[in-house]
Short mmCIF file of C-alpha atoms in Angstrom, two decimals:
data_model
loop_
_atom_site.label_atom_id
_atom_site.label_comp_id
_atom_site.label_asym_id
_atom_site.label_seq_id
_atom_site.Cartn_x
_atom_site.Cartn_y
_atom_site.Cartn_z
CA MET A 24 0.03 0.03 0.07
CA THR A 25 1.40 3.57 -0.70
CA GLU A 26 1.66 6.19 1.80
CA GLU A 27 -1.50 8.14 0.38
CA GLU A 28 -3.50 4.96 0.43
CA LYS A 29 -2.60 4.19 3.91
CA GLU A 30 -3.65 7.68 4.99
CA ARG A 31 -6.87 7.59 3.00
CA ASN A 32 -7.68 4.23 4.88
CA VAL A 33 -7.40 5.90 8.41
CA ILE A 34 -10.90 5.58 10.04
CA VAL A 35 -11.74 9.22 11.00
CA CYS A 36 -15.38 8.46 12.31
CA ARG A 37 -15.10 5.25 14.42
CA CYS A 38 -18.78 5.05 15.24
CA GLU A 39 -19.81 5.16 11.58
CA GLU A 40 -16.55 3.63 10.23
CA ILE A 41 -15.81 6.52 7.83
CA THR A 42 -12.36 6.98 6.31
CA MET A 43 -10.32 10.06 5.52
CA GLY A 44 -10.38 9.15 1.98
CA GLU A 45 -14.20 9.33 1.93
CA ILE A 46 -14.21 12.63 3.78
CA ARG A 47 -11.69 14.11 1.46
CA ASP A 48 -13.58 13.04 -1.66
CA TRP A 49 -16.89 14.56 -0.35
CA ILE A 50 -15.22 17.82 0.70
CA ALA A 51 -13.79 17.97 -2.83
CA ARG A 52 -17.28 17.29 -4.31
CA GLY A 53 -18.40 20.33 -2.30
CA TYR A 54 -19.80 19.01 0.72
CA ASP A 55 -17.66 21.18 2.76
CA THR A 56 -19.29 21.91 5.85
CA PHE A 57 -19.52 19.59 8.89
CA ASP A 58 -23.30 19.25 8.75
CA GLU A 59 -23.16 18.54 5.06
CA LEU A 60 -20.62 15.68 5.58
CA LYS A 61 -22.96 14.42 8.55
CA HIS A 62 -25.94 14.28 6.21
CA ILE A 63 -24.13 12.21 3.51
CA LEU A 64 -21.78 10.16 5.49
CA ARG A 65 -23.34 9.98 9.02
CA VAL A 66 -20.14 11.29 10.53
CA GLY A 67 -20.73 12.42 14.23
CA MET A 68 -24.07 10.66 14.33
CA GLY A 69 -22.89 7.57 16.32
CA PRO A 70 -22.56 6.92 19.84
CA CYS A 71 -19.79 9.43 20.58
CA GLN A 72 -21.64 12.15 18.70
CA GLY A 73 -18.63 13.62 17.13
CA ARG A 74 -16.41 13.87 20.06
CA GLY A 75 -13.71 11.84 18.26
CA CYS A 76 -13.94 12.94 14.88
CA ARG A 77 -15.34 16.50 14.58
CA GLU A 78 -12.06 18.20 15.31
CA ILE A 79 -10.23 16.08 12.84
CA ILE A 80 -12.74 16.78 9.99
CA LEU A 81 -12.90 20.29 10.69
CA ARG A 82 -9.16 20.52 10.38
CA GLU A 83 -9.51 18.68 7.14
CA ILE A 84 -12.19 21.15 5.83
CA ALA A 85 -9.99 24.06 6.76
CA LYS A 86 -6.98 22.57 5.08
CA MET A 87 -8.80 21.64 1.81
CA LYS A 88 -10.65 25.02 1.60
CA ASN A 89 -7.46 26.93 2.63
CA VAL A 90 -9.30 28.80 5.32
CA PRO A 91 -8.20 28.99 9.18
CA ILE A 92 -10.08 26.50 11.47
CA THR A 93 -11.45 29.38 13.55
CA GLN A 94 -13.65 30.02 10.56
CA VAL A 95 -14.94 26.57 9.89
CA ASP A 96 -18.65 26.03 11.15
CA PRO A 97 -18.59 23.01 13.47
CA GLY A 98 -22.26 22.34 12.73
CA THR A 99 -25.39 21.77 14.61
CA PHE A 100 -25.30 20.21 18.17
CA ARG A 101 -28.67 18.74 19.38
CA PRO A 102 -29.71 16.89 22.32
CA PRO A 103 -29.31 14.24 23.44
CA SER A 104 -25.44 14.21 23.46
CA LYS A 105 -25.38 10.45 24.05
CA PRO A 106 -27.70 7.56 22.98
CA VAL A 107 -31.06 7.21 24.82
CA LYS A 108 -33.34 4.15 24.47
CA LEU A 109 -36.54 5.16 22.64
CA GLU A 110 -38.33 3.05 25.19
CA LEU A 111 -37.37 5.47 27.83
CA LEU A 112 -38.36 8.68 26.00
CA ALA A 113 -41.81 7.12 24.93
CA LYS A 114 -42.37 6.02 28.62
CA LYS A 115 -41.65 9.36 30.05
CA GLU A 116 -44.21 10.99 27.84
CA GLY A 117 -46.69 8.66 29.10
CA GLY A 118 -47.50 7.16 25.71
CA GLU A 119 -46.96 4.31 23.49
CA MET B 18 -17.54 21.02 43.04
CA SER B 19 -16.13 24.35 43.77
CA ALA B 20 -18.97 26.29 42.24
CA ALA B 21 -21.31 23.97 44.06
CA ALA B 22 -19.51 24.67 47.41
CA GLU B 23 -19.63 28.31 46.78
CA ALA B 24 -23.17 28.55 45.94
CA ALA B 25 -24.26 26.31 48.78
CA PHE B 26 -22.18 28.19 51.29
CA PHE B 27 -24.66 31.28 50.56
CA GLY B 28 -27.63 28.84 50.84
CA ALA B 29 -28.45 27.98 47.37
CA LYS B 30 -29.74 24.61 46.58
CA VAL B 31 -27.50 22.61 44.40
CA MET B 32 -27.91 19.62 42.13
CA ILE B 33 -24.59 18.18 40.72
CA VAL B 34 -24.88 15.80 37.86
CA ASP B 35 -21.67 13.91 36.77
CA SER B 36 -21.15 11.23 34.42
CA ASP B 37 -18.33 9.51 36.38
CA LEU B 38 -18.88 6.94 39.23
CA ARG B 39 -17.68 9.53 41.70
CA LEU B 40 -17.21 13.30 41.88
CA GLY B 41 -13.71 14.85 41.51
CA GLY B 42 -13.24 15.01 37.83
CA GLN B 43 -9.63 14.89 36.80
CA LEU B 44 -8.54 15.38 40.21
CA ILE B 45 -9.11 11.60 41.31
CA LYS B 46 -6.35 10.53 39.05
CA GLN B 47 -3.80 13.23 39.78
CA THR B 48 -1.33 11.68 42.10
CA HIS B 49 1.21 14.59 41.64
CA LYS B 50 1.40 17.66 43.72
CA PHE B 51 -0.02 20.78 42.48
CA PHE B 52 1.94 23.96 41.69
CA GLY B 53 0.62 27.49 41.96
CA SER B 54 -0.18 29.56 45.00
CA ALA B 55 -0.93 28.20 48.62
CA PHE B 56 -4.37 29.60 48.04
CA GLU B 57 -4.81 26.91 45.26
CA ARG B 58 -3.46 24.32 47.54
CA ALA B 59 -0.08 24.18 45.95
CA GLY B 60 2.00 21.26 47.27
CA THR B 61 -1.08 19.11 47.73
CA ARG B 62 -1.80 15.85 45.41
CA GLY B 63 -4.89 16.21 43.12
CA PHE B 64 -6.82 13.29 44.65
CA VAL B 65 -6.44 14.85 48.20
CA ILE B 66 -7.92 18.17 46.72
CA SER B 67 -10.96 16.14 45.52
CA ASP B 68 -11.41 14.52 48.90
CA MET B 69 -11.16 18.13 50.55
CA LEU B 70 -13.80 19.36 48.10
CA LEU B 71 -16.05 16.35 48.75
CA ASP B 72 -15.70 16.97 52.55
CA GLU B 73 -16.53 20.64 51.95
CA LEU B 74 -19.71 19.62 49.98
CA LYS B 75 -20.72 17.12 52.60
CA GLY B 76 -20.88 19.92 55.09
CA TYR B 77 -23.78 21.53 53.49
CA GLY B 78 -25.77 18.57 53.91
CA ASP B 79 -29.14 18.22 52.07
CA ARG B 80 -28.51 21.63 50.28
CA VAL B 81 -26.25 19.77 47.84
CA GLU B 82 -27.79 16.85 46.03
CA THR B 83 -25.30 14.73 43.99
CA TYR B 84 -26.09 12.32 40.88
CA THR B 85 -23.20 10.22 39.77
CA ASN B 86 -23.06 7.92 36.88
CA CYS B 87 -25.66 10.52 35.45
CA THR B 88 -25.08 12.60 32.06
CA ALA B 89 -26.75 15.90 31.46
CA LEU B 90 -27.75 14.92 27.85
CA GLY B 91 -29.36 18.22 26.61
CA TYR B 92 -30.45 21.72 27.16
CA TYR B 93 -33.75 22.78 25.71
CA LYS B 94 -33.56 26.46 25.34
CA ASP B 95 -37.28 27.08 24.80
CA ASP B 96 -38.19 26.14 28.45
CA GLY B 97 -34.74 25.65 30.04
CA VAL B 98 -35.09 22.01 30.77
CA VAL B 99 -32.17 19.90 31.18
CA SER B 100 -32.48 16.02 30.37
CA CYS B 101 -30.44 13.52 32.10
CA MET B 102 -29.90 9.90 32.25
CA GLU B 103 -28.67 7.99 35.36
CA GLY B 104 -26.96 4.79 34.20
CA GLU B 105 -28.55 3.46 30.96
CA GLU B 106 -32.16 3.39 32.17
CA ASN B 107 -33.24 6.18 34.37
CA TYR B 108 -34.10 9.09 32.17
CA PHE B 109 -35.31 12.24 33.85
CA LYS B 110 -35.71 16.01 33.28
CA VAL B 111 -34.73 18.89 35.50
CA LEU B 112 -35.73 22.58 35.35
CA PRO B 113 -32.89 24.50 37.13
CA LYS B 114 -33.08 28.18 37.69
CA LYS B 115 -29.36 28.45 36.94
CA ILE B 116 -27.03 26.05 35.18
CA LEU B 117 -23.25 25.95 35.33
CA VAL B 118 -21.61 23.72 32.60
CA ALA B 119 -18.21 22.45 33.94
CA THR B 120 -18.04 19.47 31.61
CA GLY B 121 -14.34 19.54 31.52
CA ALA B 122 -12.56 18.44 28.12
CA GLN B 123 -12.07 15.54 25.87
CA GLU B 124 -8.93 14.23 24.40
CA ARG B 125 -7.76 15.25 20.96
CA LEU B 126 -7.01 12.42 18.50
CA ILE B 127 -4.70 12.70 15.55
CA PRO B 128 -5.25 10.46 12.36
CA PHE B 129 -2.47 7.97 11.46
CA PRO B 130 -2.65 4.61 9.92
CA ASN B 131 -3.77 1.89 12.29
CA ASN B 132 -4.78 4.43 15.02
CA ASP B 133 -7.74 2.38 15.74
CA LEU B 134 -5.74 -0.71 16.83
CA PRO B 135 -6.16 -1.81 20.30
CA GLY B 136 -3.25 -0.32 22.32
CA VAL B 137 -3.85 3.13 21.14
CA TYR B 138 -4.81 5.06 24.10
CA GLY B 139 -5.35 8.69 25.09
CA ALA B 140 -3.05 9.98 28.01
CA GLY B 141 -6.28 10.61 30.04
CA ALA B 142 -7.37 6.96 29.59
CA VAL B 143 -4.10 5.71 30.72
CA GLN B 144 -4.09 7.76 33.75
CA THR B 145 -7.60 6.56 34.62
CA LEU B 146 -6.71 2.92 34.28
CA MET B 147 -3.60 3.26 36.30
CA ASN B 148 -4.30 5.73 38.90
CA VAL B 149 -7.98 5.03 39.72
CA TYR B 150 -8.17 1.37 38.88
CA GLY B 151 -4.59 0.12 39.36
CA VAL B 152 -4.26 -1.46 36.07
CA VAL B 153 -1.30 -0.88 33.92
CA PRO B 154 -1.78 -0.50 30.25
CA GLY B 155 1.03 -2.57 28.75
CA LYS B 156 4.71 -3.23 29.06
CA ARG B 157 6.42 -0.59 26.95
CA ILE B 158 4.89 2.70 25.80
CA LEU B 159 5.50 5.31 23.05
CA MET B 160 4.13 8.67 24.45
CA VAL B 161 2.97 11.14 21.84
CA GLY B 162 3.15 14.76 23.11
CA ALA B 163 5.50 16.46 25.54
CA GLY B 164 3.13 18.76 27.06
CA ASN B 165 2.36 18.60 30.85
CA ILE B 166 0.00 15.61 30.43
CA GLY B 167 2.32 13.61 28.24
CA LEU B 168 5.29 14.24 30.73
CA ILE B 169 3.36 13.62 33.98
CA VAL B 170 1.80 10.34 32.57
CA SER B 171 5.12 9.30 31.24
CA TYR B 172 6.51 9.79 34.77
CA GLN B 173 3.54 7.90 36.33
CA LEU B 174 3.90 4.90 33.96
CA LEU B 175 7.72 4.75 35.01
CA GLN B 176 6.63 4.82 38.75
CA ALA B 177 4.26 1.90 37.86
CA GLY B 178 7.12 0.02 36.30
CA VAL B 179 6.09 0.36 32.70
CA GLU B 180 8.88 1.11 30.19
CA VAL B 181 8.67 4.38 28.33
CA ALA B 182 10.52 4.01 24.95
CA ALA B 183 10.28 7.65 23.98
CA ILE B 184 8.38 10.79 24.05
CA VAL B 185 7.83 12.43 20.61
CA GLU B 186 6.94 16.06 20.34
CA ALA B 187 5.86 17.54 17.05
CA MET B 188 6.70 21.16 18.19
CA PRO B 189 10.38 22.33 18.45
CA ARG B 190 10.07 22.67 22.08
CA ILE B 191 8.74 20.90 25.15
CA GLY B 192 5.16 22.16 25.95
CA GLY B 193 5.13 21.26 29.80
CA TYR B 194 7.06 22.45 32.61
CA TRP B 195 10.80 21.81 32.71
CA VAL B 196 10.57 20.11 36.18
CA HIS B 197 8.25 17.41 34.82
CA ALA B 198 10.53 17.07 31.65
CA ALA B 199 13.57 16.78 33.74
CA LYS B 200 12.06 14.02 35.83
CA VAL B 201 11.70 11.89 33.01
CA ARG B 202 14.89 12.66 31.37
CA ARG B 203 16.81 11.78 34.62
CA LEU B 204 15.34 8.39 34.31
CA GLY B 205 16.55 8.14 30.67
CA VAL B 206 13.68 8.56 28.59
CA PRO B 207 14.44 10.23 25.38
CA ILE B 208 12.31 13.25 24.52
CA LEU B 209 12.47 13.68 20.60
CA LEU B 210 11.41 17.07 19.49
CA GLU B 211 10.01 17.80 15.86
CA HIS B 212 9.13 14.06 15.91
CA SER B 213 5.57 12.64 15.49
CA ILE B 214 4.09 9.18 14.99
CA LYS B 215 3.60 8.15 11.46
CA GLU B 216 1.92 4.88 11.87
CA ALA B 217 0.92 2.17 14.35
CA LEU B 218 2.21 -1.30 13.59
CA GLY B 219 0.52 -4.66 14.41
CA LYS B 220 -2.14 -6.88 13.13
CA ASP B 221 -4.63 -7.32 15.96
CA VAL B 222 -3.04 -5.27 18.54
CA VAL B 223 -0.27 -2.49 18.66
CA GLU B 224 3.23 -4.30 18.20
CA GLY B 225 5.26 -1.17 17.32
CA ALA B 226 5.19 2.15 15.97
CA ILE B 227 6.89 4.20 13.17
CA ILE B 228 8.04 7.57 14.30
CA GLN B 229 9.88 10.19 12.00
CA GLN B 230 11.09 13.70 12.14
CA ILE B 231 8.83 16.37 10.88
CA SER B 232 9.65 19.85 9.41
CA PRO B 233 7.24 22.52 10.11
CA GLY B 234 4.98 22.95 6.95
CA CYS B 235 6.70 20.37 5.12
CA GLY B 236 5.59 17.16 6.92
CA PHE B 237 7.66 14.09 7.56
CA ILE B 238 11.33 14.21 6.64
CA GLY B 239 14.54 12.01 7.27
CA GLU B 240 14.65 8.30 8.20
CA GLU B 241 11.74 6.34 9.64
CA ILE B 242 12.51 4.95 13.19
CA HIS B 243 10.89 1.69 14.40
CA VAL B 244 9.77 1.75 17.84
CA ASP B 245 9.12 -1.43 19.81
CA CYS B 246 6.08 -0.88 22.05
CA ASP B 247 2.83 -2.49 22.88
CA VAL B 248 1.02 0.83 23.89
CA ILE B 249 0.64 4.11 21.99
CA CYS B 250 -0.32 6.91 24.37
CA MET B 251 -1.85 9.96 22.82
CA ALA B 252 -1.16 13.21 24.84
CA VAL B 253 -1.84 15.76 21.89
CA GLY B 254 -4.06 18.03 23.71
CA LEU B 255 -7.49 18.47 24.67
CA ASN B 256 -10.80 20.14 23.36
CA PRO B 257 -13.36 21.79 25.74
CA THR B 258 -16.53 19.71 26.03
CA CYS B 259 -19.19 22.27 25.09
CA GLU B 260 -22.29 20.42 23.60
CA LEU B 261 -24.45 21.80 26.23
CA LEU B 262 -23.35 25.22 25.69
CA TRP B 263 -24.12 25.14 21.85
CA GLN B 264 -27.53 23.71 22.73
CA ALA B 265 -28.28 26.45 25.04
CA GLY B 266 -27.39 29.10 22.13
CA CYS B 267 -24.50 30.56 23.79
CA GLU B 268 -22.39 32.66 21.54
CA MET B 269 -19.38 30.51 21.02
CA LYS B 270 -16.00 31.44 19.42
CA TYR B 271 -12.97 29.29 18.28
CA ILE B 272 -9.98 30.25 20.28
CA PRO B 273 -6.87 28.54 19.36
CA GLN B 274 -5.23 29.59 22.55
CA LEU B 275 -7.98 28.04 24.51
CA CYS B 276 -8.03 24.73 22.38
CA GLY B 277 -11.30 25.08 20.66
CA HIS B 278 -14.82 26.52 20.62
CA VAL B 279 -15.60 28.20 23.95
CA ALA B 280 -18.39 30.38 25.20
CA ILE B 281 -18.00 34.32 25.29
CA ARG B 282 -18.51 35.26 29.02
CA ASP B 283 -18.33 38.01 31.45
CA ARG B 284 -16.25 38.30 34.62
CA SER B 285 -18.65 36.29 36.33
CA MET B 286 -18.27 33.29 34.01
CA ARG B 287 -21.88 34.07 32.82
CA THR B 288 -22.42 33.21 29.11
CA THR B 289 -24.63 35.07 26.60
CA ASN B 290 -27.52 32.94 27.87
CA PRO B 291 -28.38 34.72 31.03
CA ASN B 292 -29.18 31.36 32.88
CA VAL B 293 -26.12 29.63 32.01
CA TRP B 294 -22.46 29.83 33.47
CA VAL B 295 -19.24 28.18 32.42
CA ALA B 296 -16.08 27.18 34.37
CA GLY B 297 -13.02 25.06 34.05
CA ASP B 298 -11.73 23.38 30.94
CA ALA B 299 -15.16 23.52 29.33
CA ALA B 300 -14.51 27.46 29.33
CA GLY B 301 -10.95 26.82 27.71
CA ILE B 302 -8.20 24.51 28.45
CA GLU B 303 -6.18 25.59 31.27
CA GLU B 304 -5.25 24.07 34.63
CA ALA B 305 -6.90 22.56 37.57
CA SER B 306 -6.14 25.34 39.82
CA SER B 307 -7.70 28.10 37.83
CA ALA B 308 -10.67 25.95 37.25
CA MET B 309 -11.44 25.61 40.67
CA VAL B 310 -11.18 29.41 41.02
CA GLU B 311 -13.39 29.84 38.03
CA GLY B 312 -15.86 27.61 39.63
CA ARG B 313 -15.88 29.73 42.89
CA ILE B 314 -16.56 32.86 40.62
CA ALA B 315 -19.47 31.19 38.93
CA GLY B 316 -20.89 29.55 41.95
CA LEU B 317 -20.73 32.93 43.87
CA SER B 318 -22.31 34.82 40.86
CA MET B 319 -25.24 32.35 40.46
CA ALA B 320 -25.94 32.46 44.26
CA HIS B 321 -25.79 36.21 43.80
CA GLU B 322 -28.47 36.23 40.86
CA LEU B 323 -30.45 34.11 42.85
CA GLY B 324 -30.65 36.54 45.74
CA TYR B 325 -28.42 34.73 48.18
CA VAL B 326 -25.43 37.19 48.37
CA GLU B 327 -25.56 41.02 49.08
CA ASP B 328 -24.22 43.12 46.55
CA LYS B 329 -21.32 44.51 48.59
CA GLU B 330 -20.15 40.96 49.62
CA TYR B 331 -20.46 39.87 46.22
CA ARG B 332 -18.19 42.58 44.79
CA GLU B 333 -15.59 42.04 47.56
CA LYS B 334 -15.48 38.31 47.13
CA SER B 335 -15.52 38.44 43.42
CA ALA B 336 -12.73 40.79 43.33
CA LEU B 337 -10.80 38.59 45.73
CA TYR B 338 -11.23 35.55 43.31
CA TRP B 339 -10.13 37.50 40.31
CA GLU B 340 -7.10 38.43 42.22
CA ARG B 341 -6.48 34.78 42.86
CA LEU B 342 -7.19 33.85 39.26
CA ASN B 343 -4.89 36.74 37.81
CA ALA B 344 -2.05 35.52 39.98
CA LEU B 345 -2.45 31.99 38.67
CA ARG B 346 -2.25 33.46 35.17
CA ASN B 347 0.62 35.80 35.85
CA GLY B 348 3.37 33.60 34.73
CA GLU B 349 5.37 33.51 31.47
CA ALA B 350 3.76 30.02 30.68
CA SER B 351 0.31 31.62 30.96
CA ALA B 352 0.77 34.32 28.35
CA LYS B 353 -1.08 32.11 25.78
CA ILE B 354 -4.17 31.67 28.26
CA ARG B 355 -4.03 35.65 28.76
CA GLU B 356 -4.25 36.14 24.99
CA GLY B 357 -7.21 33.61 24.72
CA ILE B 358 -9.13 35.02 27.75
CA ALA B 359 -8.91 38.44 26.44
CA GLN B 360 -10.64 37.24 23.28
CA VAL B 361 -13.59 35.79 25.09
CA LEU B 362 -14.27 38.10 27.91
CA MET B 363 -17.17 40.53 27.31
CA GLU B 364 -18.17 43.53 29.32
CA SER B 365 -20.76 42.69 31.93
CA SER B 366 -24.36 42.09 30.57
CA GLY B 367 -25.66 44.42 33.12
CA GLY B 368 -25.16 42.36 36.36
CA MET B 369 -23.20 43.67 39.37
CA GLU B 370 -19.86 43.08 37.84
CA ARG B 371 -17.40 45.96 37.61
#
């Protein structure tokens, strides 16, 4: 495997098993915000909710767009910040 | 804990929610003695400070209610409700009058081939394993990062009888205090500056690593060096944990000096959401001593907002805490922190602050 292939094969989002190569390809196609990548690849939608991959992806976006990381939108944060069983939520609302 | 103690001291009712099995945050695994000023318990070991805070909280009896193994999952800004989950089964909601987000930090990861092999750890995880659970992570370690965490954890690994093959640091200088660096150097551990990890080796688990010199802006140069190790420990920095602050609609700003997105706040540690305060690493990566003073400031301010503290006393005590905070941030090593804080501190939103 070449150095480049090795680098492309690094798993960035472990929850959803998304590689650096996939992320770079989609940024090149114009999906150059965290939320767009999240919609298309599910990065940051697993159990860790982006705590492992967000920073790496934001750096990659900054690098490929040639902008400082301070200007890269980190995307939307919605509750809950860790998985909750639907059963528990349904029970609490008193319904089925 | 500091904020809770401060607010409870003045009579406020406090509920602490912590995802860990016991209170204390990072302090419970810090076996080294603290620096700084005597005010902030310099010379005392981290876990002892945690016990002291716990005792202080116990002194307030029922006024402080504690939920451990319980995660604050979300903040709903329409009604100010916070959802929590204790363990994996007990989901409940709280409607606090004021909220402090003191969620600390998460470890930064860097991408390199095979970084998902078992045996690649964060330094914080290694510290938890060893100092909280008494488990050594392996036999021979490669430490990535020569900041204070990398240096201290290396020393603690050596104390536990684990070999440290080398410490690599991408920057041209050691990021941590010299006293910590000197300790590991005296024990014969090489610290390789301008070097980083290129690849982890191994099929099912870490069996080694390739490190290489890096040149600023040009990536890897020179010869690849093979390191024999069964654990790779990453100490390449932290990011503030601030999901709840985003959910609360607080104005956030990326501040490189504070290691990530942090909330704009006033001198009372109140964010742009008038019901939400922030303190500690969640407000910007710094040190435990300043985190505890920030907690005191936030706790004091929250108690004041709730009417538990007279204006005069509030002003005096707040000024005192700021003196202590400034003293901690006075040194040469804190220049970066001072620059960062200057960018996120806003004029008071109309409270009693100066």
